[in-house]
Tab-separated table of C-alpha atoms in Angstrom:
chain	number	residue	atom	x	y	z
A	1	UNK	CA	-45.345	30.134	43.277
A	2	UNK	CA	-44.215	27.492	41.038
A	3	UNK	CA	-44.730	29.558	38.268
A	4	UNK	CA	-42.797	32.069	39.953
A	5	UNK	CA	-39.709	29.852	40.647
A	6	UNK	CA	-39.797	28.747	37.056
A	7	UNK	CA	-39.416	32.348	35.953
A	8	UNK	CA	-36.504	33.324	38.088
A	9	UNK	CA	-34.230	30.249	37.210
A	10	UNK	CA	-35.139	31.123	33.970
A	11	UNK	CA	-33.982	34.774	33.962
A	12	UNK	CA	-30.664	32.900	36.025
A	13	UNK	CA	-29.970	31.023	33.219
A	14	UNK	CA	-30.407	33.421	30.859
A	15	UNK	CA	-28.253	36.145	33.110
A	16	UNK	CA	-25.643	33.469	33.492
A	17	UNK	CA	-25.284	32.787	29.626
A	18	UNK	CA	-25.219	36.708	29.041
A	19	UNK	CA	-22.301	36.600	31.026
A	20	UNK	CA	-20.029	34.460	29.917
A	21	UNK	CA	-20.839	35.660	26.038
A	22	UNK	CA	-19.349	38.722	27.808
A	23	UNK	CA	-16.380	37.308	29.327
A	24	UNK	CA	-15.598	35.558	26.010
A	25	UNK	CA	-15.774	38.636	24.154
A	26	UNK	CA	-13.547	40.552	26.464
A	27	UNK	CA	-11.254	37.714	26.098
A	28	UNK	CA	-11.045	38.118	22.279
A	29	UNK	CA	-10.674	41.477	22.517
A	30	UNK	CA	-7.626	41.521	25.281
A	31	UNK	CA	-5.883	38.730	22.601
A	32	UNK	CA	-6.606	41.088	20.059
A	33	UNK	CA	-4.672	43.566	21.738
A	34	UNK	CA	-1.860	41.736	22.262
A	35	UNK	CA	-1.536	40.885	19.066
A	36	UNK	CA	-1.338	44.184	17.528
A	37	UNK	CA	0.821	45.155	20.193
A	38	UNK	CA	3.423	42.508	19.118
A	39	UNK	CA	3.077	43.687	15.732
A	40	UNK	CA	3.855	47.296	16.474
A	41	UNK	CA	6.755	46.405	18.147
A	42	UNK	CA	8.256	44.456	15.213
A	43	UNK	CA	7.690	46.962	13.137
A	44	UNK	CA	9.574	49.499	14.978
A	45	UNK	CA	12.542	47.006	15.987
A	46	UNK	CA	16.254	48.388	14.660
A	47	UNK	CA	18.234	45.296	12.615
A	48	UNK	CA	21.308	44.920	14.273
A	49	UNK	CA	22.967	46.046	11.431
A	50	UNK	CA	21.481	49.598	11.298
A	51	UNK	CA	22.892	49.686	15.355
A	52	UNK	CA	24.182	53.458	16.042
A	53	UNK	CA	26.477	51.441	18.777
A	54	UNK	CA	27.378	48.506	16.852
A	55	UNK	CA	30.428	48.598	13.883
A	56	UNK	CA	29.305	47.495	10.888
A	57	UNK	CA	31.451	44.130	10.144
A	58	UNK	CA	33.764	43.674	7.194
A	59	UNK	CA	33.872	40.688	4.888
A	60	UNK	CA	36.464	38.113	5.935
A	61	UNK	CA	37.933	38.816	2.662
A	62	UNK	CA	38.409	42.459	2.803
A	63	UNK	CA	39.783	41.985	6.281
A	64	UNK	CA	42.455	39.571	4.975
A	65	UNK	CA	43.264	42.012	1.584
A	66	UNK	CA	44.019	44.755	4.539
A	67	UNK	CA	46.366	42.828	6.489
A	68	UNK	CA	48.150	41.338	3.351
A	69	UNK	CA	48.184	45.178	2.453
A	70	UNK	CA	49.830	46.056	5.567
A	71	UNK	CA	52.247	43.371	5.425
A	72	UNK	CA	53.424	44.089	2.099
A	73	UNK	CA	54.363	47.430	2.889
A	74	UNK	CA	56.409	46.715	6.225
A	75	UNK	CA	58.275	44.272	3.908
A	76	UNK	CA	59.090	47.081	1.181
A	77	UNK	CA	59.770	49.356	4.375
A	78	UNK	CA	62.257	46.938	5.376
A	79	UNK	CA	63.870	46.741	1.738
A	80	UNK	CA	64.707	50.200	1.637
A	81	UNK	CA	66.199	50.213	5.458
A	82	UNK	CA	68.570	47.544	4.228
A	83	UNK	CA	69.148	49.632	0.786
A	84	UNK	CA	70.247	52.326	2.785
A	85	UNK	CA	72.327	50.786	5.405
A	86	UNK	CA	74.080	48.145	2.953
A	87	UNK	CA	75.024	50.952	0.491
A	88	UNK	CA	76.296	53.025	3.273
A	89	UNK	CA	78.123	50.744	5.801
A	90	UNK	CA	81.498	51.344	4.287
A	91	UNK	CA	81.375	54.961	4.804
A	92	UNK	CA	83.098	55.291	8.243
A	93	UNK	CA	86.215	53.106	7.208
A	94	UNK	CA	86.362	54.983	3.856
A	95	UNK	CA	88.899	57.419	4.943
A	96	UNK	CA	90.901	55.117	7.587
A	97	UNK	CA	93.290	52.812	6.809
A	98	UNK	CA	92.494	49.226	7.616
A	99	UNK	CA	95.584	47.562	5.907
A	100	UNK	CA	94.858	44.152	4.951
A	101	UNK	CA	91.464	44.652	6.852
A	102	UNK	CA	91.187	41.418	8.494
A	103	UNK	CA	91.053	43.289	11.908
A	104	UNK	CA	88.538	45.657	10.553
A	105	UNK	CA	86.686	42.400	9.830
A	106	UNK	CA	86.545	41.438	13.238
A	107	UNK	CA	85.760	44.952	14.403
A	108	UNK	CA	82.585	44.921	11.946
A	109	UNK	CA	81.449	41.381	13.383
A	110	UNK	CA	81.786	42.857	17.152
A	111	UNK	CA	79.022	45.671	15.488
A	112	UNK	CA	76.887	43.212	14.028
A	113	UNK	CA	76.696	40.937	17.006
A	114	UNK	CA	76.084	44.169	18.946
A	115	UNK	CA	72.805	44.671	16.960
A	116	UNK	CA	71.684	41.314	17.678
A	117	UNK	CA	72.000	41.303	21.350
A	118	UNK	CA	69.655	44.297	21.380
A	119	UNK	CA	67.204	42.890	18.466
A	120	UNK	CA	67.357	39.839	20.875
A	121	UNK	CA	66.463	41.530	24.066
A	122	UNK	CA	63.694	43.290	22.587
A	123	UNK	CA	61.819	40.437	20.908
A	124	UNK	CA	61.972	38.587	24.347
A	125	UNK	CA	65.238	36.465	24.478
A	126	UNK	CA	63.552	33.788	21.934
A	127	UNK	CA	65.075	30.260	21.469
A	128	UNK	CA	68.657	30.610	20.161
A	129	UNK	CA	69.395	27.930	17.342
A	130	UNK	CA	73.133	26.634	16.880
A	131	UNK	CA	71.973	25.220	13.446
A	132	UNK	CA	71.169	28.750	12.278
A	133	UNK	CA	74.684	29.547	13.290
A	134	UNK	CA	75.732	28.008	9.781
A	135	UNK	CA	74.131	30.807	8.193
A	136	UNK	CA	76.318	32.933	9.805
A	137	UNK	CA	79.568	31.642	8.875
A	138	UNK	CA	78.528	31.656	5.353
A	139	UNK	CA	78.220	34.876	5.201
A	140	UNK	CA	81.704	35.766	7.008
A	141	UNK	CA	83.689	33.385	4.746
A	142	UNK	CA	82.487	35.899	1.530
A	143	UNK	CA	83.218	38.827	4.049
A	144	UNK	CA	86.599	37.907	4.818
A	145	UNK	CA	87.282	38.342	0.642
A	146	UNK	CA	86.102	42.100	0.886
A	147	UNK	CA	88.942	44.001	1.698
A	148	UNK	CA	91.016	41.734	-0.836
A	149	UNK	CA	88.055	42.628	-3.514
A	150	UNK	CA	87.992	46.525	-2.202
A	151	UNK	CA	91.398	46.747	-3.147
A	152	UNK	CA	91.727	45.418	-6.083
A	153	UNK	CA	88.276	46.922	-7.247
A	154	UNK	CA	87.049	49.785	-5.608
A	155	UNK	CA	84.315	50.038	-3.520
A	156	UNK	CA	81.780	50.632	-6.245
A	157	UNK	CA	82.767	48.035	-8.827
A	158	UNK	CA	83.548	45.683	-5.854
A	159	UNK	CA	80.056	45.573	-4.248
A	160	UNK	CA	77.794	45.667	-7.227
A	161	UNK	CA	80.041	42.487	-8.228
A	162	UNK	CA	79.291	40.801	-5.392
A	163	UNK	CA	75.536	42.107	-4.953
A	164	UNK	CA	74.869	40.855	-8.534
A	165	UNK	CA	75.986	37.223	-7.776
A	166	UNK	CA	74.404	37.330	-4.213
A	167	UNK	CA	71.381	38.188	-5.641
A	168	UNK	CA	71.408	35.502	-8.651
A	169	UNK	CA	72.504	32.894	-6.142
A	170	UNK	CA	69.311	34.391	-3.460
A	171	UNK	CA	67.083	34.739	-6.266
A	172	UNK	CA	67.513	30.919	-7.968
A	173	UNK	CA	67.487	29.623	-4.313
A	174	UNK	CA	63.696	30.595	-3.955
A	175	UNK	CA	62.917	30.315	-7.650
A	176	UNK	CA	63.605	27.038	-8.308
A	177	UNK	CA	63.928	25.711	-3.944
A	178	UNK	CA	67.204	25.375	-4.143
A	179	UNK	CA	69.497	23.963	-0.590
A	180	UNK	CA	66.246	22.938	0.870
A	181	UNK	CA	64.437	25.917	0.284
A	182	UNK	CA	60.600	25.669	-0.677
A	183	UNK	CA	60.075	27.139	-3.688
A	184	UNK	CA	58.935	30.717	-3.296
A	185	UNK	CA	55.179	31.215	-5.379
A	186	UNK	CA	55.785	34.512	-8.645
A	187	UNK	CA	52.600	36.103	-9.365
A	188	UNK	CA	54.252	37.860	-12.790
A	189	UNK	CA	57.163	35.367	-13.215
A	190	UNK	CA	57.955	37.110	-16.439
A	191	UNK	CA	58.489	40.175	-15.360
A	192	UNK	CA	60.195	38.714	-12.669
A	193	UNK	CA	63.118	37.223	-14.924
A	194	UNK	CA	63.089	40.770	-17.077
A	195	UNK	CA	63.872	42.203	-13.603
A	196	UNK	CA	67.175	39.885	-13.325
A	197	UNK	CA	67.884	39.879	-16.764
A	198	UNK	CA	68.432	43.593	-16.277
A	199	UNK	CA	70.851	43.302	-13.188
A	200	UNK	CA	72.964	41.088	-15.057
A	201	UNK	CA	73.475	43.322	-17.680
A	202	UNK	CA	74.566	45.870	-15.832
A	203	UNK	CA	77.372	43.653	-14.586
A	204	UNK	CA	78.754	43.830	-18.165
A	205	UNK	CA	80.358	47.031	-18.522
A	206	UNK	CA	82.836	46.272	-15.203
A	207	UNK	CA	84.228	43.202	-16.984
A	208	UNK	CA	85.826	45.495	-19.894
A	209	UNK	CA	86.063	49.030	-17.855
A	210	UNK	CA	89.265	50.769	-17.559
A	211	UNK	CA	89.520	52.508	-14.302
A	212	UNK	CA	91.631	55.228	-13.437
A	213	UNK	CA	95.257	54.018	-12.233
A	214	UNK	CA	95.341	53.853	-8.956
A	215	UNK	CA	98.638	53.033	-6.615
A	216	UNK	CA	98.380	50.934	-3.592
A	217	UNK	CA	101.017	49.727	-1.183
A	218	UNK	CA	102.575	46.249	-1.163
A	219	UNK	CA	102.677	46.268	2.449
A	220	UNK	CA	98.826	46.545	2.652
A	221	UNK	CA	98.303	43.965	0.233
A	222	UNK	CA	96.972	39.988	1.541
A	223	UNK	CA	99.113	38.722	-1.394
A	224	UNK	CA	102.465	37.990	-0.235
A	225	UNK	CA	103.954	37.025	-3.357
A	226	UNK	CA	105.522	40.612	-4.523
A	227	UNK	CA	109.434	41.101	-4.954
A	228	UNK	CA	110.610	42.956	-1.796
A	229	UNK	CA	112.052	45.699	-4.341
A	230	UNK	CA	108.259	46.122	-5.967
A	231	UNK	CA	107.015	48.986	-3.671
A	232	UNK	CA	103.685	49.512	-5.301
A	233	UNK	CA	101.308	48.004	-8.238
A	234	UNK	CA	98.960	50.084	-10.863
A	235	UNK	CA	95.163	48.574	-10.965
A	236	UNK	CA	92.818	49.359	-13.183
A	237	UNK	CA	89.912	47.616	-15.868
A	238	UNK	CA	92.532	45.605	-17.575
A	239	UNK	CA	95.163	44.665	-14.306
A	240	UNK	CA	95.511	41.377	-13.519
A	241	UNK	CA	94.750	42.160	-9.825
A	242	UNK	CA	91.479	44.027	-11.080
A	243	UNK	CA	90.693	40.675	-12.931
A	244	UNK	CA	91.540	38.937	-9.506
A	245	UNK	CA	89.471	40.705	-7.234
A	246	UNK	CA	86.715	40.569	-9.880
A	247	UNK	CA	86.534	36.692	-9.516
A	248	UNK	CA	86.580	36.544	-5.476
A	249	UNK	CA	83.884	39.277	-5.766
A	250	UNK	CA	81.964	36.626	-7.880
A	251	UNK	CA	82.614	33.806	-5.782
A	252	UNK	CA	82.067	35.975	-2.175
A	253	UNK	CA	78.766	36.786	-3.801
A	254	UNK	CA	77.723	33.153	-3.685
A	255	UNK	CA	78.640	32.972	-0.052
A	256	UNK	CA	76.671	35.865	0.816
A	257	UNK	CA	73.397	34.942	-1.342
A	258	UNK	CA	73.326	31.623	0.423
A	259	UNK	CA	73.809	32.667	4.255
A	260	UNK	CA	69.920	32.853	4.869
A	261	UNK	CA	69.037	29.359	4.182
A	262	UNK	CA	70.016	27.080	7.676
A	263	UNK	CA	67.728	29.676	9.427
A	264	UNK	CA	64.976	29.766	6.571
A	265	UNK	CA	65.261	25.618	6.717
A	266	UNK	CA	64.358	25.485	10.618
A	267	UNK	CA	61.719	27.770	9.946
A	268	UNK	CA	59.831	25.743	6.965
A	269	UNK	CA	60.027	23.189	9.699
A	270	UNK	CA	58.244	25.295	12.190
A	271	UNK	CA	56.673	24.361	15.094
A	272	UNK	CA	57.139	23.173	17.839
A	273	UNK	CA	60.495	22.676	17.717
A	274	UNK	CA	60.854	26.104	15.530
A	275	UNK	CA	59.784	29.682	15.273
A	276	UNK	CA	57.860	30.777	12.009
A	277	UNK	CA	59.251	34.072	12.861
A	278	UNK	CA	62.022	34.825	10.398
A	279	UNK	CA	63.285	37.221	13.525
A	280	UNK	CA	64.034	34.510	15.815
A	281	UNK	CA	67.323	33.518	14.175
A	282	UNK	CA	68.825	36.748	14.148
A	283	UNK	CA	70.940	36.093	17.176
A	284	UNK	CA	72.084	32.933	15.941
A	285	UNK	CA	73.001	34.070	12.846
A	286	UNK	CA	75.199	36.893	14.007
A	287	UNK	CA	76.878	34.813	16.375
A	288	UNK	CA	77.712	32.433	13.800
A	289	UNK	CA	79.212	35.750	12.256
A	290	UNK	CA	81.309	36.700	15.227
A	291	UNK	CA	82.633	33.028	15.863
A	292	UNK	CA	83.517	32.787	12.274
A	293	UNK	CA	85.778	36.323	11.987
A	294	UNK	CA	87.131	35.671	15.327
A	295	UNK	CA	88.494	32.077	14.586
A	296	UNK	CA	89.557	33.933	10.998
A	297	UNK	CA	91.505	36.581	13.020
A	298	UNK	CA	93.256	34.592	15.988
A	299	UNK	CA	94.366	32.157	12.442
A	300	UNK	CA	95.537	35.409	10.812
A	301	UNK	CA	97.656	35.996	13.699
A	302	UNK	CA	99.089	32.869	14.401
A	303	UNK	CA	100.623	32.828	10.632
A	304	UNK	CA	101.613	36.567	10.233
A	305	UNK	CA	102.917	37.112	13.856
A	306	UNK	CA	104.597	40.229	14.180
A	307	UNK	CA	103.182	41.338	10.675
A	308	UNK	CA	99.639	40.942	11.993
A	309	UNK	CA	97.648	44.319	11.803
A	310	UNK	CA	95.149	45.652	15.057
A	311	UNK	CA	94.959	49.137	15.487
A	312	UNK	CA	93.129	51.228	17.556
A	313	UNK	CA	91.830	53.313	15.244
A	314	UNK	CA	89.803	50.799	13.267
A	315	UNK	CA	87.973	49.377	16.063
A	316	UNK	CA	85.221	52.911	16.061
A	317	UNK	CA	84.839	52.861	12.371
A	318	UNK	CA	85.018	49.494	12.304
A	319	UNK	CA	82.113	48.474	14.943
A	320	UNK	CA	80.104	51.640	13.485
A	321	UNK	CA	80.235	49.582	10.170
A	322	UNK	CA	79.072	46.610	12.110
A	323	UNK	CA	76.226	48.327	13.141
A	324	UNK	CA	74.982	49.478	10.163
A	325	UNK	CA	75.611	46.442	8.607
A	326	UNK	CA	73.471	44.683	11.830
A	327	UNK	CA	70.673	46.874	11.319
A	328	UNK	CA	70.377	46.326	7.323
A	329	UNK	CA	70.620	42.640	7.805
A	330	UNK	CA	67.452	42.557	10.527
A	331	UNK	CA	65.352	44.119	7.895
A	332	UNK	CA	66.514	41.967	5.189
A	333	UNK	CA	65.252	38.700	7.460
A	334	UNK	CA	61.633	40.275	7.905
A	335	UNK	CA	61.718	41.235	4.403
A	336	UNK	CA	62.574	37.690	3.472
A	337	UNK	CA	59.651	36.304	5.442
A	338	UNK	CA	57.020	38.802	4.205
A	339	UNK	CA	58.062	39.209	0.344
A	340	UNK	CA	60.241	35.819	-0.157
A	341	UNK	CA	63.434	35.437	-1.554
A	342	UNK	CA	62.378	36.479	-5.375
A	343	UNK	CA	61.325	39.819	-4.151
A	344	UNK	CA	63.379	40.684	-1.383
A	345	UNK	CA	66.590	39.561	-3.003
A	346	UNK	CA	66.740	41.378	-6.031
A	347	UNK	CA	65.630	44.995	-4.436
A	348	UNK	CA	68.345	44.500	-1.266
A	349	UNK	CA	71.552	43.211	-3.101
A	350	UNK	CA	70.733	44.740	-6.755
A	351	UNK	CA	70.211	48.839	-5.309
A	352	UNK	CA	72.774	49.242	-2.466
A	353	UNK	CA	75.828	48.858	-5.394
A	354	UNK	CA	74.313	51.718	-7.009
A	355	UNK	CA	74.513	53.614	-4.006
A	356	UNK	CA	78.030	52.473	-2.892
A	357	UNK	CA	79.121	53.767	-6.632
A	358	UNK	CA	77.930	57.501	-5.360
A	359	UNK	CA	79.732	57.691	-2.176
């Protein structure tokens, strides 16, 4: 019996040993398994990048090429816009007879302020900023010389006199940061100069021209210095007057080239006290406009009286030259904050001459 017992704890043992070599092989084998499974899976995992769903990212530098890209070519939009509607904005008063034009002065500010109520409604009623205003009356002190410089001149010699000096005076401003103005960075400054270089030769041939005779009416005339019996004057290339309106046209071009800087100065300064957005001074800048030719005209009154000029039918061609006017100027202020003053001056003030000359 003993022998018995001996031999069946034996065979226990030896059953209990068999089994856990068993269990330890099964475990090695279910680890095994899990391994490979892993494996498989990372080998038939999709990188992110290869994604169906997912957009394939650019570079932060090609993104930033693409905007500058885009930006570029509103600016250059906004060029031509102004091209177009500075060249042009005489055209309805061409035929109409504003006499000494001082009223047809005021008429065009009413226009221009008429453009920035609406540019000013759209872009959300943004801070107005009675600094900016200066800007404005700039600009209408060289206005108030154009109908003595239109004529004297012409329309086409007139405004490419005045666009010439208006765009030295815009140009040197950012070139060299000029009245407070940061200076504006030239890729190609070379070919930058050539560029002016070239509009100022093209103001040569109006300083010895001889244009045809043309007769205009003492009574229309600013100048009150004529003899009563003088009833009209010849002007031409060599005239005194054309000599006269030749030098205002210089000087009104000065006015004009610097009316941008008070609102580009606030917006160097930038926040939070002011926009970055060369749009947000539009409304300040054209009521500086209005203010200015409406202090001009109720002056103009008081000192002529009954000799004073306001008639009805200035006031449509007059406001429609506003308007176009208004519309070319809101494009020149984005252009001047996407291209800067050494790009945006010379296209706007050197082209719309040329185009004046044609009409």
């Amino acid at each position: 019996a003993t022998v018995s017992v001996n031999a069946g704890n034996k065979e226990g043992g030896d059953s209990d040993d068999e089994d856990e070599e068993t269990r330890a092989e099964a475990d090695e084998a279910h680890e095994a398994h899990v391994e490979d499974s892993a494996e498989s899976e990372e080998d038939n995992e999709v990188p992110p990048e290869a994604t169906p769903d997912e957009p394939k990212k650019l570079p932060k530098e090609d993104v930033e090429v693409d905007t500058g890209m885009a930006d570029a070519l509103i600016g250059y939009v906004c060029c031509a816009i102004s091209v177009v509607g500075f060249g042009s904005n005489y055209l309805p008063v061409k035929r109409v007879d504003v006499k000494d034009g001082v009223f047809f002065s005021l008429c065009l500010s009413c226009g221009v302020f008429l453009v920035g109520l609406i540019q000013w409604a759209v872009c959300g009623f943004y801070k107005f900023e009675p600094f900016a205003m200066l800007g404005g009356v700039i600009w209408a002190v060289g206005n108030a010389c154009v109908p003595f410089i239109i004529q004297r001149c012409g329309l086409g010699v007139g405004q490419l006199v005045w666009s010439v000096t208006n765009m030295l005076t815009g140009w040197a401003t950012g070139t060299f940061g000029l009245f407070g103005k940061e200076k504006d960075a030239v890729d190609h400054f070379g070919l930058n100069v050539g560029g002016v270089i070239v509009v100022l030769l093209s103001l040569t041939p109006f300083t010895i021209m001889k244009a045809e005779a043309q007769t205009v009416d003492v009574e229309h005339l600013n100048a009150d210095c004529e003899e009563p019996s003088a009833r009209s004057v010849r002007r031409g290339g060599g005239s005194l007057h054309f000599v006269a309106g030749f030098l205002v046209a210089l000087g009104a071009g000065v006015f004009m080239g610097s009316n941008f800087d008070p609102p580009t100065y606030l917006q160097q300064i930038g926040p939070p006290e002011h926009s970055k957005d060369s749009l947000h001074y539009v409304i300040s800048h054209f009521t500086g406009i209005l203010l200015a030719s409406l202090a001009y005209f109720v002056v103009y009154v008081l000192a002529r009286g009954r000799g004073s000029f306001y008639g009805r039918e200035v006031v449509l061609p007059g406001l429609g030259s506003g308007i176009l006017w208004g519309i070319a100027q809101v494009g020149w202020f984005k252009a001047n904050g996407i291209l800067s003053y050494v790009i945006a001056f010379p296209i706007i003030v050197a082209t719309p001459g040329a185009l004046a000359a044609i009409w």
